[in-house]
């Protein structure tokens, strides 16, 4: 900000300044240097004027500070107390400004720390849940679902129940039980052994972890039991409790221990096993046995009542996100685990697969062992189909022979290859039931082979029919229904019956052939009959001749069926139809009266003979 | 065991009741556990609690009208008896040092451990048990045993297998522990 009154270009002035004090010189100087003098005065004025000075300083102060800061730390040292004071003053004057200014910075930090708190809280809840994986926890889950609250909240509510089961008063050095009290109905382990174990564990902890003899365990977890340890100088109290014991109980434990330590100080110091001296500790210990249920009627301690409020506050402070996220993650993890277990179990339900073992290591990797029948489906693709990540598990398959109905059925099927007409059923008791239609030969073989297979105890073929049996039966019925009549005194059939006879004989040939395929043999009996005319001897002869004629005709047609011939004379009935015995007596007379052609006839009886060796087949035809 | 324990509780009011911590020490596989099992099971139970390197079992005996509970600490020691385990000896009121009679070197180990135990637990009653007396290949001579006894060490030959002298050994230690009380 240079002054316009001082435009002068600077001249050389060095030699002049030495001649002061001389008036001529002054004049001369005035003449010569009027301009410079004005300049000097102006400068002086300027230097004395703080406003101008400040204005000038302001021009360079930033650069000056920068230069100094580069040089050394003096600037900081000089400014520090000032800044601090300044800051305090500002804070005092308008704290809200600072809060507002700092919140964006502090907010995340606070959330972070709240999140940590929640994390550890939830961890302990989850541990509780895992420990008490029981009917109770299922009920809690149900309650959470029903009320629409989060599971953790429900658990929180319930884990506020606690119960002090047992108190051990233990001599520290020897680990011997001095006194032991327990709640009624508590299943107790041997106190001496438990106490020895507790002492050993503590020794171990002390020896194994850094901290030296002064540090000691506060509590232990054994299953769902928490063991609170309260040490005195020569003895300690171990308190087995379930649930979440309030801090206030700790305090009582501490007080009791201190009281006992004083009460028994001599006995404890000189202790050499005389536990009977500590009987009077019972009362003190029994006071500590304590059960507290969360019960609507029971007055809740203040801290429990405040808990929801506290949680709410924390919740709001934490922005709610963490809880939710955590909860979701937990539920998701749990769901994944449950899904895995369920899937494994489901695959284990597959016929011929048996889930033997599942284990999950700390990294979450599963180890799965199945037993598998050679005929069962491979578990791997089944698990794949369920969307299980193949990398999440290691699978071991141990072969075995399954006796499951499905597997046995499969095994039987593979062996006996039943035709489509046969259906199979398998009973729990190991009976294989075959039904439908199949060839006799197949039935026999299937029967034998099925019986040899593991899991098959019995084979029931009563539901199986060879279709040829039906055919055989109908052909036999045709033959046996054929009656061939003869003219009086002749052994050649009446001409009307020749076609009938031919058909019967053809059928017999077919029966014979079919029987051969069925592993059965056919025998034929031909009964010849005569009418009542003439004497009996002749009647027998003629009846036998008639039968023989027919047999000869049959052989002529190429049959080789063994035939038995019966000349029945004038007797009424053939081998088969032993009908109405009453008629027999009067038969001769009636027939004589009518000269009935129908009495001069032959009849057939077909016998199916089972071939050895399989006796089981005897029933097939009947 | 529960009933036995509750009996103890009742007995608390009437009878003289004493508990003693007894330690079993010795080289690996000399028969410590076998001896404890033999002694404990011969009356009521073979149950024990196994925890960090120690098995704890107990046996109640009656000794001259005193109900004595022996809480037996069976060290699951290896050949090198780690310092960690010495803490188990703290507060011991008696101990057995067990030697395998068929392995000479286990006697040296036993004597070493005995010294350690006496350092840790003080001058308390103890017996050296030369175990497996049922086996033929005996490596510890009677002269050696006499030598030990001459130096003031109590020695007994036992067999956990046949039960020979097991009961006597435990009762003898029990007596020594309750003497002078
Ligand atoms: N023959 C015989 N074998 C014994 C005897 N005592 C122990 N054993 C065997 O020696 C082995 C080690 O015994 P154990 O009690 O486990 O030894 P620890 O390591 O000292 O506890 C086991 O196989 C026992 O069966 C004994 O008196 N006689
Ligand atoms: Mg052992």
Coordinates of C-alpha atoms in Angstrom, one line a residue, chain A residues 221-499:
Chain A
X221 CA -18.1 -73.0 33.0
X222 CA -19.1 -76.6 33.1
X223 CA -21.8 -77.3 30.7
X224 CA -24.7 -75.1 31.7
X225 CA -23.3 -74.6 35.1
X226 CA -21.4 -71.6 36.0
X227 CA -19.0 -72.0 38.9
X228 CA -18.3 -68.8 40.7
X229 CA -15.1 -68.9 42.7
X230 CA -14.5 -66.6 45.5
X231 CA -11.2 -66.7 47.1
X232 CA -10.2 -66.1 50.7
X233 CA -6.6 -66.2 51.8
X234 CA -6.6 -69.9 52.7
X235 CA -10.0 -71.2 51.5
X236 CA -12.4 -70.4 48.8
X237 CA -16.0 -70.8 48.0
X238 CA -17.2 -72.4 44.8
X239 CA -20.7 -71.8 43.9
X240 CA -22.5 -73.8 41.2
X241 CA -25.2 -71.7 39.6
X242 CA -27.4 -71.8 36.6
X243 CA -28.7 -68.8 34.7
X244 CA -27.3 -65.3 35.1
X245 CA -26.3 -64.6 38.6
X246 CA -26.7 -60.9 39.4
X247 CA -23.6 -58.9 40.5
X248 CA -25.3 -58.4 43.8
X249 CA -24.9 -62.1 44.5
X250 CA -21.2 -61.9 43.9
X251 CA -21.1 -59.3 46.6
X252 CA -22.9 -61.7 49.0
X253 CA -20.5 -64.4 48.1
X254 CA -17.6 -62.1 48.8
X255 CA -19.0 -61.2 52.2
X256 CA -19.6 -64.7 53.2
X257 CA -16.1 -65.8 52.2
X258 CA -14.6 -62.9 54.2
X259 CA -16.8 -63.9 57.2
X260 CA -15.8 -67.5 57.0
X261 CA -12.2 -66.7 56.6
X262 CA -12.3 -64.8 59.9
X263 CA -14.6 -67.3 61.6
X264 CA -12.3 -70.2 60.8
X265 CA -9.0 -68.5 60.6
X266 CA -7.3 -70.8 63.1
X267 CA -8.9 -74.0 61.8
X268 CA -7.9 -73.1 58.3
X269 CA -4.3 -72.3 59.1
X270 CA -3.7 -75.5 61.0
X271 CA -5.9 -77.6 58.7
X272 CA -4.8 -81.2 58.3
X273 CA -8.1 -82.8 57.2
X274 CA -10.4 -82.4 60.2
X275 CA -13.4 -81.4 58.2
X276 CA -15.8 -81.9 61.1
X277 CA -14.6 -78.6 62.5
X278 CA -16.3 -76.7 59.7
X279 CA -19.8 -78.0 60.3
X280 CA -20.9 -74.7 61.6
X281 CA -20.2 -73.1 58.2
X282 CA -23.3 -74.8 56.9
X283 CA -25.6 -72.1 58.1
X284 CA -23.6 -69.4 56.3
X285 CA -23.5 -71.4 53.1
X286 CA -27.1 -72.3 53.2
X287 CA -28.0 -68.6 53.2
X288 CA -26.3 -68.4 49.8
X289 CA -28.5 -71.1 48.2
X290 CA -30.8 -69.0 46.3
X291 CA -33.3 -69.3 43.5
X292 CA -34.8 -66.5 41.7
X293 CA -37.3 -66.8 39.0
X294 CA -38.5 -64.0 36.8
X295 CA -42.0 -63.9 37.9
X296 CA -44.6 -61.2 37.3
X297 CA -45.5 -61.1 40.9
X298 CA -42.1 -61.1 42.3
X299 CA -40.6 -57.7 42.8
X300 CA -37.8 -57.3 40.4
X301 CA -34.6 -55.7 41.4
X302 CA -34.2 -52.2 40.1
X303 CA -31.5 -53.0 37.7
X304 CA -33.6 -55.6 36.0
X305 CA -36.5 -53.2 35.7
X306 CA -34.2 -50.7 34.2
X307 CA -32.7 -53.1 31.8
X308 CA -35.2 -52.6 29.1
X309 CA -34.8 -48.9 29.3
X310 CA -31.1 -49.2 29.3
X311 CA -31.3 -51.4 26.3
X312 CA -33.6 -49.1 24.6
X313 CA -31.2 -46.2 25.1
X314 CA -28.3 -48.2 23.9
X315 CA -30.4 -49.3 21.0
X316 CA -31.1 -45.8 20.0
X317 CA -27.6 -44.7 20.5
X318 CA -26.4 -47.6 18.4
X319 CA -28.7 -46.6 15.6
X320 CA -30.4 -49.9 15.8
X321 CA -28.5 -51.1 12.8
X322 CA -26.1 -53.2 14.6
X323 CA -28.6 -55.1 16.6
X324 CA -30.5 -55.9 13.5
X325 CA -27.5 -56.8 11.5
X326 CA -26.2 -59.0 14.2
X327 CA -29.5 -60.6 14.8
X328 CA -29.9 -61.3 11.1
X329 CA -26.4 -62.6 10.8
X330 CA -26.9 -64.8 13.8
X331 CA -30.3 -66.1 12.6
X332 CA -28.8 -66.6 9.1
X333 CA -25.9 -68.6 10.5
X334 CA -28.2 -70.6 12.7
X335 CA -30.6 -71.2 9.8
X336 CA -27.7 -72.3 7.6
X337 CA -26.6 -74.7 10.2
X338 CA -30.1 -76.0 10.8
X339 CA -30.6 -76.3 7.1
X340 CA -27.4 -78.3 6.8
X341 CA -28.3 -80.6 9.6
X342 CA -31.8 -81.1 8.2
X343 CA -30.5 -81.7 4.7
X344 CA -28.0 -84.2 6.0
X345 CA -30.7 -85.9 7.9
X346 CA -33.1 -85.9 5.0
X347 CA -30.4 -87.5 2.7
X348 CA -29.9 -90.0 5.5
X349 CA -33.5 -91.0 5.1
X350 CA -32.9 -92.0 1.6
X351 CA -33.2 -95.8 1.2
X352 CA -29.9 -97.4 1.8
X353 CA -28.3 -94.3 3.2
X354 CA -27.6 -94.0 6.9
X355 CA -26.3 -90.8 8.5
X356 CA -23.6 -92.0 10.9
X357 CA -22.0 -88.9 12.1
X358 CA -22.0 -85.2 11.6
X359 CA -19.4 -82.9 13.1
X360 CA -18.7 -79.3 12.6
X361 CA -15.3 -77.9 13.5
X362 CA -14.7 -74.5 14.8
X363 CA -14.2 -73.1 11.3
X364 CA -17.7 -74.2 10.4
X365 CA -16.5 -77.0 8.1
X366 CA -18.6 -80.2 8.3
X367 CA -17.5 -83.7 8.5
X368 CA -20.2 -86.1 7.4
X369 CA -20.2 -89.9 7.5
X370 CA -22.8 -92.0 5.7
X371 CA -23.3 -95.7 5.4
X372 CA -24.3 -96.5 2.0
X373 CA -25.8 -99.6 0.4
X374 CA -24.2 -100.4 -3.0
X375 CA -27.7 -99.9 -4.5
X376 CA -28.4 -96.7 -2.7
X377 CA -28.1 -93.3 -4.4
X378 CA -24.9 -91.4 -4.0
X379 CA -25.3 -88.8 -1.2
X380 CA -23.2 -86.2 -2.9
X381 CA -25.6 -85.3 -5.8
X382 CA -28.4 -85.5 -3.3
X383 CA -26.7 -82.8 -1.2
X384 CA -25.9 -80.9 -4.3
X385 CA -29.5 -80.9 -5.2
X386 CA -30.3 -79.4 -1.9
X387 CA -27.9 -76.5 -2.7
X388 CA -25.3 -77.6 -0.2
X389 CA -21.9 -76.1 -1.0
X390 CA -19.7 -79.1 -1.7
X391 CA -16.8 -77.2 -0.2
X392 CA -18.5 -76.8 3.1
X393 CA -18.2 -80.5 4.0
X394 CA -16.1 -83.5 3.8
X395 CA -17.9 -86.7 3.0
X396 CA -17.1 -90.2 3.9
X397 CA -19.1 -93.1 2.7
X398 CA -18.9 -96.5 4.4
X399 CA -20.4 -99.4 2.4
X400 CA -22.9 -101.6 4.1
X401 CA -25.8 -103.8 3.3
X402 CA -29.1 -102.2 4.1
X403 CA -32.1 -104.2 5.4
X404 CA -34.5 -101.3 4.6
X405 CA -37.5 -102.6 2.7
X406 CA -36.8 -100.3 -0.2
X407 CA -33.2 -101.6 -0.5
X408 CA -34.1 -105.2 -0.1
X409 CA -36.8 -104.8 -2.8
X410 CA -34.3 -103.1 -5.1
X411 CA -31.8 -105.9 -4.5
X412 CA -34.4 -108.5 -5.2
X413 CA -35.5 -106.7 -8.3
X414 CA -32.0 -106.6 -9.6
X415 CA -31.6 -110.2 -9.1
X416 CA -34.8 -111.8 -10.1
X417 CA -35.7 -109.2 -12.8
X418 CA -39.5 -109.6 -12.5
X419 CA -41.6 -109.2 -15.6
X420 CA -44.0 -106.2 -15.7
X421 CA -46.9 -108.5 -14.8
X422 CA -45.4 -109.1 -11.4
X423 CA -45.6 -106.7 -8.5
X424 CA -43.5 -107.0 -5.4
X425 CA -44.2 -106.1 -1.9
X426 CA -41.9 -106.3 1.1
X427 CA -43.1 -106.8 4.7
X428 CA -41.3 -105.5 7.7
X429 CA -40.8 -109.0 8.9
X430 CA -38.8 -109.8 5.8
X431 CA -41.5 -111.5 3.8
X432 CA -41.3 -110.9 0.1
X433 CA -44.7 -111.1 -1.5
X434 CA -44.8 -111.6 -5.2
X435 CA -48.1 -111.3 -7.0
X436 CA -49.3 -111.1 -10.6
X437 CA -48.6 -113.3 -13.5
X438 CA -45.4 -115.1 -14.3
X439 CA -44.2 -118.3 -15.7
X440 CA -43.9 -121.2 -13.4
X441 CA -40.2 -121.6 -14.2
X442 CA -39.6 -118.0 -13.3
X443 CA -41.5 -118.3 -10.1
X444 CA -39.5 -121.2 -9.0
X445 CA -36.2 -119.5 -9.8
X446 CA -37.2 -116.2 -8.4
X447 CA -38.2 -117.9 -5.2
X448 CA -34.9 -119.6 -4.8
X449 CA -32.8 -116.6 -5.7
X450 CA -34.8 -114.1 -3.6
X451 CA -34.4 -116.3 -0.5
X452 CA -30.6 -116.2 -0.9
X453 CA -30.5 -112.4 -0.7
X454 CA -29.8 -110.5 2.5
X455 CA -32.9 -109.2 4.1
X456 CA -35.3 -111.7 2.6
X457 CA -36.6 -114.1 5.2
X458 CA -39.6 -115.6 3.4
X459 CA -41.0 -115.6 -0.1
X460 CA -44.7 -115.7 -0.6
X461 CA -45.7 -116.6 -4.1
X462 CA -49.4 -117.3 -3.4
X463 CA -50.3 -114.2 -5.2
X464 CA -48.5 -115.2 -8.3
X465 CA -50.2 -117.1 -11.1
X466 CA -48.7 -118.5 -14.3
X467 CA -51.0 -117.4 -17.1
X468 CA -50.6 -120.8 -18.5
X469 CA -52.2 -122.3 -15.5
X470 CA -55.4 -120.5 -16.4
X471 CA -55.0 -121.7 -20.0
X472 CA -54.3 -125.2 -18.8
X473 CA -57.3 -125.1 -16.5
X474 CA -59.6 -124.0 -19.3
X475 CA -58.3 -126.6 -21.7
X476 CA -58.7 -129.3 -19.0
X477 CA -62.2 -128.1 -18.4
X478 CA -63.0 -128.4 -22.1
X479 CA -61.6 -131.9 -22.3
X480 CA -63.3 -133.1 -19.2
X481 CA -66.6 -131.6 -20.3
X482 CA -66.5 -133.6 -23.5
X483 CA -68.7 -136.7 -23.6
X484 CA -68.6 -138.9 -26.6
X485 CA -71.5 -141.1 -27.2
X486 CA -71.6 -144.4 -29.0
X487 CA -74.2 -146.4 -31.0
X488 CA -75.7 -149.5 -29.4
X489 CA -73.1 -152.2 -29.3
X490 CA -70.4 -150.3 -31.1
X491 CA -67.0 -148.9 -30.1
X492 CA -67.0 -146.2 -32.8
X493 CA -68.4 -142.8 -31.6
X494 CA -71.7 -141.6 -33.0
X495 CA -71.0 -139.4 -36.0
X496 CA -72.5 -136.3 -34.3
X497 CA -69.8 -136.5 -31.7
X498 CA -66.8 -136.9 -34.0
X499 CA -66.1 -133.2 -34.2

